[in-house]
Tab-separated table of C-alpha atoms and ligand atoms in Angstrom:
chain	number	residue	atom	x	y	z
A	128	UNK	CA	121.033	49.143	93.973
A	129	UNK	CA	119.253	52.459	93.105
A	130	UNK	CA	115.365	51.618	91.897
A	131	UNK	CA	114.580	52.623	88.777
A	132	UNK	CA	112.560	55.697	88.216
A	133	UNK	CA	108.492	54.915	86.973
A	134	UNK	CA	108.528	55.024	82.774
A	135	UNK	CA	104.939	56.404	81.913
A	136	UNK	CA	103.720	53.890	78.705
A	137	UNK	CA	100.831	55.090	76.328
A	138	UNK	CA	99.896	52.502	73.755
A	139	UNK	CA	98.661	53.155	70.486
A	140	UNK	CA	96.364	49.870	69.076
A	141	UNK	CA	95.907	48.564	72.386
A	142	UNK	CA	92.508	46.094	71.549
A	143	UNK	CA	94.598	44.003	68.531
A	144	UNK	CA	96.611	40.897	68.488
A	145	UNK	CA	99.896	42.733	69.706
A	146	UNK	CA	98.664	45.345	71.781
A	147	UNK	CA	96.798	42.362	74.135
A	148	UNK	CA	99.945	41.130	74.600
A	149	UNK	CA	101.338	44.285	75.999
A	150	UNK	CA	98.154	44.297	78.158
A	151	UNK	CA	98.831	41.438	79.233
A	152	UNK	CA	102.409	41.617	79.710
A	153	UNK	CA	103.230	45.805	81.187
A	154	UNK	CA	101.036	45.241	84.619
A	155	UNK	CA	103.602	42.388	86.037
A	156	UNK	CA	106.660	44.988	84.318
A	157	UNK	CA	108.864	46.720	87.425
A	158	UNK	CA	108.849	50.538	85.880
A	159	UNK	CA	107.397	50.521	82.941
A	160	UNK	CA	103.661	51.778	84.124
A	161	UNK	CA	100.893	51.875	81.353
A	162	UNK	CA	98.889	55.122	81.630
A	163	UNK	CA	97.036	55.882	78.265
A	164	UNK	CA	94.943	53.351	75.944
A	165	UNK	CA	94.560	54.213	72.606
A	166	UNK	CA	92.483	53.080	69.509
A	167	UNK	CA	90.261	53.278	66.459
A	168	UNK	CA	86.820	52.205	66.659
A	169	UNK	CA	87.654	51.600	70.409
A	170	UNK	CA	87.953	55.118	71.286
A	171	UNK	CA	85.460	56.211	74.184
A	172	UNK	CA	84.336	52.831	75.456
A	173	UNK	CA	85.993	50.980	78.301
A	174	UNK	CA	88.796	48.660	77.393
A	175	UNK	CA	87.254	45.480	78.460
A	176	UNK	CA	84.305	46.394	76.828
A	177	UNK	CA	86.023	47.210	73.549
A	178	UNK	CA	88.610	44.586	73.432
A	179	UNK	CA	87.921	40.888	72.206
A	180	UNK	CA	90.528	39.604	75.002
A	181	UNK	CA	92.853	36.216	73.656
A	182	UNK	CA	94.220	35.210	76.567
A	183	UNK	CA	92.672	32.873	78.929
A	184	UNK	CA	94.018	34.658	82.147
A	185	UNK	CA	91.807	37.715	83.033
A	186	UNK	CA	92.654	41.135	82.002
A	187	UNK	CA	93.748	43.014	84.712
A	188	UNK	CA	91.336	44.741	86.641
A	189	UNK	CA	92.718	48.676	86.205
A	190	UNK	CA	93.238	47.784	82.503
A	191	UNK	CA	89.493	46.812	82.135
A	192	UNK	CA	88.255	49.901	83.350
A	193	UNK	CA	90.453	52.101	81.451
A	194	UNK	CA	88.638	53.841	78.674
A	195	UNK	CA	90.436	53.526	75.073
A	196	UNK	CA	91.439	57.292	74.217
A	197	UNK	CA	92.070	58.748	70.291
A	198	UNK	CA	95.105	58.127	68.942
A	199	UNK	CA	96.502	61.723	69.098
A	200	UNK	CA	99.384	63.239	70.796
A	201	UNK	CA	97.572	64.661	73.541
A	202	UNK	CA	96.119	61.476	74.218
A	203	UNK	CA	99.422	60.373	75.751
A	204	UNK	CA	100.137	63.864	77.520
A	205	UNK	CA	103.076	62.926	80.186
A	206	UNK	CA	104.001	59.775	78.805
A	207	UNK	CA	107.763	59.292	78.207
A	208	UNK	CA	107.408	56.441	75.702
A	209	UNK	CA	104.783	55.434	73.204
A	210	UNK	CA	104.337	51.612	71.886
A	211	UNK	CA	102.654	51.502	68.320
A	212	UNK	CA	100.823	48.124	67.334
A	213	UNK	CA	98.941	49.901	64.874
A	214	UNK	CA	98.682	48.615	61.393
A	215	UNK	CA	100.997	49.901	58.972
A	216	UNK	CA	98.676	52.129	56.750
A	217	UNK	CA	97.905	53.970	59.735
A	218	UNK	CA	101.274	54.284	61.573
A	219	UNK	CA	102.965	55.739	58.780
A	220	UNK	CA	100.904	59.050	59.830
A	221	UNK	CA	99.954	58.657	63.493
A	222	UNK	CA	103.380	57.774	64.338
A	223	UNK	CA	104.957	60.924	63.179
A	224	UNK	CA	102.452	62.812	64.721
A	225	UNK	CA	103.673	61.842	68.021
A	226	UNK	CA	107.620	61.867	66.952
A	227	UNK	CA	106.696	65.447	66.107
A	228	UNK	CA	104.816	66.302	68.734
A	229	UNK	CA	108.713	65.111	71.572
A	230	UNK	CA	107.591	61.719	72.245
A	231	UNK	CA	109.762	58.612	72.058
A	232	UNK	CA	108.003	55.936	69.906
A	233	UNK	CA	108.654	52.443	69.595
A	234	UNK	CA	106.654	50.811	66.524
A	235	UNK	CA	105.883	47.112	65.919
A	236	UNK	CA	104.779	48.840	62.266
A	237	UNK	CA	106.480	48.458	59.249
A	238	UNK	CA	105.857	51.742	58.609
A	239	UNK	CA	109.450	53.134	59.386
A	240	UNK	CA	111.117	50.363	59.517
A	241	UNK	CA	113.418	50.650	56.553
A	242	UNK	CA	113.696	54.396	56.555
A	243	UNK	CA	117.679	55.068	56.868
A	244	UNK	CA	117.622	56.922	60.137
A	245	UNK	CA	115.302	54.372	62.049
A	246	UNK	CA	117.062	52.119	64.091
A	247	UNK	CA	115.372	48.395	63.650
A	248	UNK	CA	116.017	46.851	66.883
A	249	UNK	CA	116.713	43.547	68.465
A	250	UNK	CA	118.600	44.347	71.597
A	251	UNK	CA	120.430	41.412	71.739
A	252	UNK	CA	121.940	42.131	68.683
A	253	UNK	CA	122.274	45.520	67.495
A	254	UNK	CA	121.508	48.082	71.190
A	255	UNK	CA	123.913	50.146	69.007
A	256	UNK	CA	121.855	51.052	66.192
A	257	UNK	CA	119.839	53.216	69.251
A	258	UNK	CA	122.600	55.869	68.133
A	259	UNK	CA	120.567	56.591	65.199
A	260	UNK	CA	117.955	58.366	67.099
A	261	UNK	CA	119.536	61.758	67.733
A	262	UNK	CA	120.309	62.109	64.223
A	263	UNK	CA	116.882	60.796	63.009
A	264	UNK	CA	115.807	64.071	65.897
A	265	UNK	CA	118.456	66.341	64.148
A	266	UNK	CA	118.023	65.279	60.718
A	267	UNK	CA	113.870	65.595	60.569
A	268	UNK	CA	114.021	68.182	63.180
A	269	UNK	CA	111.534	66.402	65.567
A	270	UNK	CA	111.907	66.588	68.767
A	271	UNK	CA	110.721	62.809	69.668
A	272	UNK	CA	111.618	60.193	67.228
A	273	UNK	CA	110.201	56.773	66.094
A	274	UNK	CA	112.240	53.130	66.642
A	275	UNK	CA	110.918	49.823	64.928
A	276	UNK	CA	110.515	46.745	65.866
A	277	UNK	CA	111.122	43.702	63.107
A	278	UNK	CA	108.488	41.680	61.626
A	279	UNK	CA	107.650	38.772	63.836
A	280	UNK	CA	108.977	36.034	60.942
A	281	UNK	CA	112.482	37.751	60.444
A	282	UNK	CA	113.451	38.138	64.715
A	283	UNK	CA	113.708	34.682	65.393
A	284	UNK	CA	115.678	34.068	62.352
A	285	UNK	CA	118.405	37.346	63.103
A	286	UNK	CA	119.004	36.191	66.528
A	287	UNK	CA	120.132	32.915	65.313
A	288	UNK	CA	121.677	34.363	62.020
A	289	UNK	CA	123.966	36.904	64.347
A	290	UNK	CA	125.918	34.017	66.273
A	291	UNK	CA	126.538	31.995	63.377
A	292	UNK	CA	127.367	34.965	61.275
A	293	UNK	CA	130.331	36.155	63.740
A	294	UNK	CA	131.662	32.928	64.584
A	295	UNK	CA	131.524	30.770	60.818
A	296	UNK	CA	130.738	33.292	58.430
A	297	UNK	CA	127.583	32.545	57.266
A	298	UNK	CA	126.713	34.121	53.605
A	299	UNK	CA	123.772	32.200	52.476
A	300	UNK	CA	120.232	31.720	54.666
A	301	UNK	CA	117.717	29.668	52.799
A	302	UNK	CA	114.670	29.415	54.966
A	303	UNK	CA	111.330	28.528	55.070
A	304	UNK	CA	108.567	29.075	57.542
A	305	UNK	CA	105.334	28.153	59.754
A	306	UNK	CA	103.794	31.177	60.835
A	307	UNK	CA	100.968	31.207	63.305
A	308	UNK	CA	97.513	32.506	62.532
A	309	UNK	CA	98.141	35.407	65.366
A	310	UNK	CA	100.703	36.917	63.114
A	311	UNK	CA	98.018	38.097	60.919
A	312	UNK	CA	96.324	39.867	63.647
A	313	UNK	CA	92.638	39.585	65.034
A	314	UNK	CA	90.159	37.794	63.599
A	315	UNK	CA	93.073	37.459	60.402
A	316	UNK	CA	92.882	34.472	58.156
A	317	UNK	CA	89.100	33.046	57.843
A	318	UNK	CA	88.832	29.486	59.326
A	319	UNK	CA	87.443	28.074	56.292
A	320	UNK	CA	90.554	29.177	54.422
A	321	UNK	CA	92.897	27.565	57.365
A	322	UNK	CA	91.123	24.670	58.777
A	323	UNK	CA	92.784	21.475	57.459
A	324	UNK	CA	95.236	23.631	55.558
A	325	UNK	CA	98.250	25.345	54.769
A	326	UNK	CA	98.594	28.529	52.702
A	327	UNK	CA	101.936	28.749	50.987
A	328	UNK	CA	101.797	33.122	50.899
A	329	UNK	CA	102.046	36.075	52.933
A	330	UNK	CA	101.427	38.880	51.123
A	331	UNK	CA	105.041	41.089	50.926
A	332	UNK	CA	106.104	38.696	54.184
A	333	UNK	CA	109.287	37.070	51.779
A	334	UNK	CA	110.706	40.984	51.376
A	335	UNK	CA	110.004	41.892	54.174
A	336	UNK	CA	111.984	39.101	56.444
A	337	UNK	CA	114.980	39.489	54.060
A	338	UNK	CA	115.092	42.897	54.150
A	339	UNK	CA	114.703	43.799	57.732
A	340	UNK	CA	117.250	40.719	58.446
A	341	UNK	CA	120.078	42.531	56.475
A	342	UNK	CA	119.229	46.104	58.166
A	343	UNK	CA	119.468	44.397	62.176
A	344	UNK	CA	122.652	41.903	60.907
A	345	UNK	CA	124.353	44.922	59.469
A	346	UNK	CA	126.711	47.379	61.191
A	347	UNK	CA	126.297	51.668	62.154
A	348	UNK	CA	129.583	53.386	60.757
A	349	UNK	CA	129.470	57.195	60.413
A	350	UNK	CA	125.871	57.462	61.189
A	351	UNK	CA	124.743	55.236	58.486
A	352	UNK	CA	123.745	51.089	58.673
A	353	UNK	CA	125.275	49.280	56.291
A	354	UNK	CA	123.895	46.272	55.708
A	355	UNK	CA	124.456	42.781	56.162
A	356	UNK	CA	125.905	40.808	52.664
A	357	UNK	CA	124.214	37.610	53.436
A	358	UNK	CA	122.502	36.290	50.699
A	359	UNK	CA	118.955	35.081	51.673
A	360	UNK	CA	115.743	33.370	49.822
A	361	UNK	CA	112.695	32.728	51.729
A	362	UNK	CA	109.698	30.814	51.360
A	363	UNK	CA	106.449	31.891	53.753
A	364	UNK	CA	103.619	29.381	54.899
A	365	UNK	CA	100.582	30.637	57.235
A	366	UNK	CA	99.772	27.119	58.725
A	367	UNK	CA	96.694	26.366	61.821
A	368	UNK	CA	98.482	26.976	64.734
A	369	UNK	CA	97.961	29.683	66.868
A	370	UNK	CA	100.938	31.342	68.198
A	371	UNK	CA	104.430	30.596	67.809
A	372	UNK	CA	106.410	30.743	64.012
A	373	UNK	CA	108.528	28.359	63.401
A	374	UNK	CA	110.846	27.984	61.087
A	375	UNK	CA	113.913	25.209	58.875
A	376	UNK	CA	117.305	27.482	58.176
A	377	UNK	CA	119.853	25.686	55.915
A	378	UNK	CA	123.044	28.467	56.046
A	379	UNK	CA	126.315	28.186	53.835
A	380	UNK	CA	129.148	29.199	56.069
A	381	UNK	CA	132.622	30.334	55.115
A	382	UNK	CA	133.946	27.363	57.249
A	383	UNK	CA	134.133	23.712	58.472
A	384	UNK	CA	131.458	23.558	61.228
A	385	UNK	CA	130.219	20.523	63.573
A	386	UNK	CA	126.804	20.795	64.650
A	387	UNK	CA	127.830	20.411	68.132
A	388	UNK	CA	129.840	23.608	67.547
A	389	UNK	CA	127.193	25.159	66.272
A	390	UNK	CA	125.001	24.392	69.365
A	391	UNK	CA	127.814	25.806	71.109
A	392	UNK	CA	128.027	29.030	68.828
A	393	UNK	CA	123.970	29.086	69.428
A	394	UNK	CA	123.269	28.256	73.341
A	395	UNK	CA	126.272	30.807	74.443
A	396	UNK	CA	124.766	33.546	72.902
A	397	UNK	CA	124.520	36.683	74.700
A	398	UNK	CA	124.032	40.441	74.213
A	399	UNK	CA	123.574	43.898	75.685
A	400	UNK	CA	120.489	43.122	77.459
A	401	UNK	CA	121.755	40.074	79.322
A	402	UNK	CA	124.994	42.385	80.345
A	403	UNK	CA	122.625	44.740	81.929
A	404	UNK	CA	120.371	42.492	83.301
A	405	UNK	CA	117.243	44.126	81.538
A	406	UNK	CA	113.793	42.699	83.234
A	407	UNK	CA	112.930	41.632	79.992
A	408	UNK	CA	115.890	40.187	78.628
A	409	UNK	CA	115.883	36.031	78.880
A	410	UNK	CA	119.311	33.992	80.441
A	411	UNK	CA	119.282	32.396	77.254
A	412	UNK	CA	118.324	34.434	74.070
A	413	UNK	CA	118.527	30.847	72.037
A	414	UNK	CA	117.678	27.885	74.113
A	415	UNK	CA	118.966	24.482	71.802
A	416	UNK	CA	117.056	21.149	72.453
A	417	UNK	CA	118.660	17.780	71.739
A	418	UNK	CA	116.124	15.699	71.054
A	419	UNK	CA	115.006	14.612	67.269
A	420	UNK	CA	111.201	15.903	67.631
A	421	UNK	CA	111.743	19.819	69.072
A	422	UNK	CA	111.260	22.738	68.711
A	423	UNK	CA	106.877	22.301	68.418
A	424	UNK	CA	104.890	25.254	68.922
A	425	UNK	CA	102.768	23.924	71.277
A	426	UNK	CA	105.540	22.892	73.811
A	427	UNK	CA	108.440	25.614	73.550
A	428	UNK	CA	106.397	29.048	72.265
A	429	UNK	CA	106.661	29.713	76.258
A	430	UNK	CA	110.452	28.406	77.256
A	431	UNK	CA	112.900	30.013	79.164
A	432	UNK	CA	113.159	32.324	82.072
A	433	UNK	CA	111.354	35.333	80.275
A	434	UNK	CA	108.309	33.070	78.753
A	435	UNK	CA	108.436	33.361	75.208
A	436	UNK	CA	111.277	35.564	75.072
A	437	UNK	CA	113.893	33.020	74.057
A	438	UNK	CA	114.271	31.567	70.341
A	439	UNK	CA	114.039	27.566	70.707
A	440	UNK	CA	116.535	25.924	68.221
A	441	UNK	CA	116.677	22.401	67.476
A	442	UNK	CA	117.685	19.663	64.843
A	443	UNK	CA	121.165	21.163	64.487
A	444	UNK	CA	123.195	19.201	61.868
A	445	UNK	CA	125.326	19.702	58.839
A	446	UNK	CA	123.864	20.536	55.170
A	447	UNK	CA	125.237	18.733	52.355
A	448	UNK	CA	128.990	19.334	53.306
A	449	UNK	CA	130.910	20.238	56.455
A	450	UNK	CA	130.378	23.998	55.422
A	451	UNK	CA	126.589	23.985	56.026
A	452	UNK	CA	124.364	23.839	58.636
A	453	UNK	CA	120.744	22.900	58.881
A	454	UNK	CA	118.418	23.453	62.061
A	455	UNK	CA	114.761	24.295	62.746
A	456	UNK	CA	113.990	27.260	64.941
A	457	UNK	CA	111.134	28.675	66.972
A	458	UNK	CA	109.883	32.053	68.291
A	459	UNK	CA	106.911	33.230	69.822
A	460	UNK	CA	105.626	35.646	67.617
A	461	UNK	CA	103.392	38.130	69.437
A	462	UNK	CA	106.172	38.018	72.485
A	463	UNK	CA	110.063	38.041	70.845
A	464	UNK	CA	107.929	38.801	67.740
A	465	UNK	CA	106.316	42.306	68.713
A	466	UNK	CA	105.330	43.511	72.323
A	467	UNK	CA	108.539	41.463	74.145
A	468	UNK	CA	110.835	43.098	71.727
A	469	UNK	CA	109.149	46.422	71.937
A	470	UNK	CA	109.155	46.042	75.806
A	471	UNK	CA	113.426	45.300	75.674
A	472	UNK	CA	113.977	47.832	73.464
A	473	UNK	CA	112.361	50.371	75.797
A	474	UNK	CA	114.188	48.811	78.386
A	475	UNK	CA	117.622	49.634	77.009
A	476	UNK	CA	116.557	53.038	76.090
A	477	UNK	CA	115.976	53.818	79.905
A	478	UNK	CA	119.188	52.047	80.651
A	479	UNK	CA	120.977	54.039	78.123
A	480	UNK	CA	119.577	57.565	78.359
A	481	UNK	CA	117.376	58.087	75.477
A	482	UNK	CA	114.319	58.526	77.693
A	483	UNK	CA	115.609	60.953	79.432
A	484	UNK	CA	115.059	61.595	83.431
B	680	NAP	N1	100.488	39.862	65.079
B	680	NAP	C1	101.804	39.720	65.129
B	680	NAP	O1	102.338	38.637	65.454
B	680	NAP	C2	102.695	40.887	64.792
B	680	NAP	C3	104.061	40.751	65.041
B	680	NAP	C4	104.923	41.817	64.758
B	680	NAP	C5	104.405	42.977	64.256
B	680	NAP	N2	103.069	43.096	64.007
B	680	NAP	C6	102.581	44.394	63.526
B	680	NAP	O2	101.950	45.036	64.654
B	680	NAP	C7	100.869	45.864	64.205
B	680	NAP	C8	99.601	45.422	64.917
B	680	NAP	O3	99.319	44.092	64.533
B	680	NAP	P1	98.105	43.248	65.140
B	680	NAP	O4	98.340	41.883	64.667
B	680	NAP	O5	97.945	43.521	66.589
B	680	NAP	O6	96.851	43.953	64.361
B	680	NAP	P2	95.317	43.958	64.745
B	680	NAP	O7	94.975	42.790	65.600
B	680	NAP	O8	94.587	44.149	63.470
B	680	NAP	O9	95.141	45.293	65.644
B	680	NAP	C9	95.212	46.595	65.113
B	680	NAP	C10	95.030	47.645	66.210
B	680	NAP	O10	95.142	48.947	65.624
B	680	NAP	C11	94.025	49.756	65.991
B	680	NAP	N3	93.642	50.631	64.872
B	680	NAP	C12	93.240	50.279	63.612
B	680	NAP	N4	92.989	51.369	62.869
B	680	NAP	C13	93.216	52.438	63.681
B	680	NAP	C14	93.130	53.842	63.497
B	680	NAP	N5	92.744	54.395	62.318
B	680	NAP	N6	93.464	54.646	64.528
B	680	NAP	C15	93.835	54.128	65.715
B	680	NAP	N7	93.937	52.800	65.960
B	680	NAP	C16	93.625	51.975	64.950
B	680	NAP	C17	92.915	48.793	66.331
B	680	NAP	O11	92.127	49.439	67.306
B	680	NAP	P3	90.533	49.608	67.252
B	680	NAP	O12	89.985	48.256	67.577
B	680	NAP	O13	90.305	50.596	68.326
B	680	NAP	O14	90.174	50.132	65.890
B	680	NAP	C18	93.687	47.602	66.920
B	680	NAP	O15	93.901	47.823	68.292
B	680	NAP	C19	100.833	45.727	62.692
B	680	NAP	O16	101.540	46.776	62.104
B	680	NAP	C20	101.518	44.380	62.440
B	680	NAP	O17	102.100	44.307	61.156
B	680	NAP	C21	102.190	42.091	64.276
């Protein structure tokens, strides 16, 4: 087997919720080798002296010492890819900055995300929605362009929409969620607002999941995504746990399902990533437990053989008929939420080409 070439990483938002993660995450990654840090009020000062690190391991030594650069195009001179965890307000600019100025971005924003010619990836279900990046190149005449990453609520829910989409026919999602306090970034929700509480809104959070859900579930003809008909209503809850979203789906299907085919439908689930054996990509995209008390944040945010890669599904069972199916599902929201997504998608960008060589 030929080894693969080293894919020079700049990161844009490096000291925040998301970008820790990818710190955390890119040292321990085979090619993908981080080489620019970049930031706000960061800029200039070492990273571990600018970052207010999250994780209880210790940032890694070269990381530490690296000092956080502006976020501007030359910042990331000889980089072939650029992850954005920036906010929103500011990617919308920042990002096509760098598009325009050749490189290859991959955003965590939601910035781009519903712009026609921006693929919204979850490589697992939709690697061919990459296509849309030479015509996004053509079309704004750029020569880098921007890919998105979904919003950490609505990835968990897609990858276990997709399987029970193409095998019942599901039309109708009606879900409602747990999201972790890490979703709103760092420091995000005050503890006085959280502690011994749960907040029933997340500010544009409801569009947002539905929207982005239809855009991945739907399908590239002729250049253009159509997207998926399923009808979906969702209800957002920020509640005091720290990582991990979870989340109850009740789904109207076009057919008679059992649970236990549903399970089926759910723990066979495979996609482009597992075919080419990405580094990223988990054995199992959707792992299924059995017993009456799981998915919990605290015990599966971290399953499977990529930790924190795989959706955790449990409490399969039928709705109110034989057509309907209810579970409760679980995804790690800064990892298959943002930076593990972000990291795949790259992934099947070098495997496919779009990096070039
Ligand atoms: N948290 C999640 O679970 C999650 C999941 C999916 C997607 N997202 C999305 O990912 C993005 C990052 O989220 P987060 O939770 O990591 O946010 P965060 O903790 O608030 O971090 C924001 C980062 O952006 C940088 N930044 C802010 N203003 C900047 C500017 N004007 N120029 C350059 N850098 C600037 C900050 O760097 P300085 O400290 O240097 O200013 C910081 O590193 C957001 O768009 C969010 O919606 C988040």
């Amino acid at each position: 087997m030929t080894r693969p070439r080293e894919v020079k990483v700049a990161l844009l938002g490096a000291t925040g919720a998301v970008g820790q993660r990818y710190i955390n995450m890119l040292p321990r990654h085979p090619y993908l080798h981080l080489e620019a840090l970049m930031g706000g009020e960061s800029a200039g000062k070492k990273y571990g002296e600018a970052v207010h690190w999250l994780f209880p391991d210790p940032i890694d030594p070269e990381m530490a010492g690296t000092v956080v650069k502006r976020a501007k195009p030359e910042s990331a001179k000889g980089c072939d890819i650029v992850f954005s965890a920036l906010p929103s307000e500011v990617a919308a600019e920042v990002e096509t900055k760098f598009a325009e100025a050749g490189f290859t971005v991959v955003s965590e924003a939601s910035a781009h995300r519903m712009d026609a010619d921006v693929p919204l990836m979850i490589p697992e279900i939709n690697a061919e929605h990459l296509a849309l990046l030479e015509s996004q190149k053509r079309k704004r005449g750029w020569k880098g362009a921007i890919a998105t990453t979904p919003n950490c609520t609505g990835t968990g829910l897609s990858m276990v929409l997709k399987p029970l989409i193409d095998q019942f026919g599901a039309k109708r999602a009606i879900v409602t969620t747990m999201q972790a306090l890490s979703g709103a970034g760092f420091p995000g929700v005050p503890s006085l607002s959280i502690q011994e509480n749960v907040i029933p809104y997340i500010k544009n959070e409801e569009e947002k999941v539905a929207a982005e859900a239809k855009k991945i579930l739907g399908t590239l003809s002729n250049g253009v995504i159509k997207p998926s008909p399923i009808a979906m209503g969702i209800s957002c809850n920020r509640v005091a746990v720290i990582d991990g979203h979870m989340e109850t789906l009740y789904a109207d299907l076009s057919q008679e399902v059992t649970p236990r085919a549903a399970e089926k439908s759910l723990e066979t689930f495979r996609g482009e990533p597992q075919r080419l054996k990405l580094p990223t990509a988990p054995d199992h995209p959707i792992i299924v437990r059995k017993e009456d008390d799981r998915p919990q944040p605290r015990l599966d945010r971290l399953a499977g053989s990529v930790p924190g890669m795989s959706v955790v599904v449990g409490r399969v069972r039928n709705g109110i008929d034989g057509r309907s199916i209810q579970l409760t599902l679980l995804s790690h929201n800064t990892i298959r939420g943002a930076a593990g997504t972000a990291i795949l998608t790259a992934e099947l960008m070098e495997s496919e080409g779009y990096l070039g060589t």
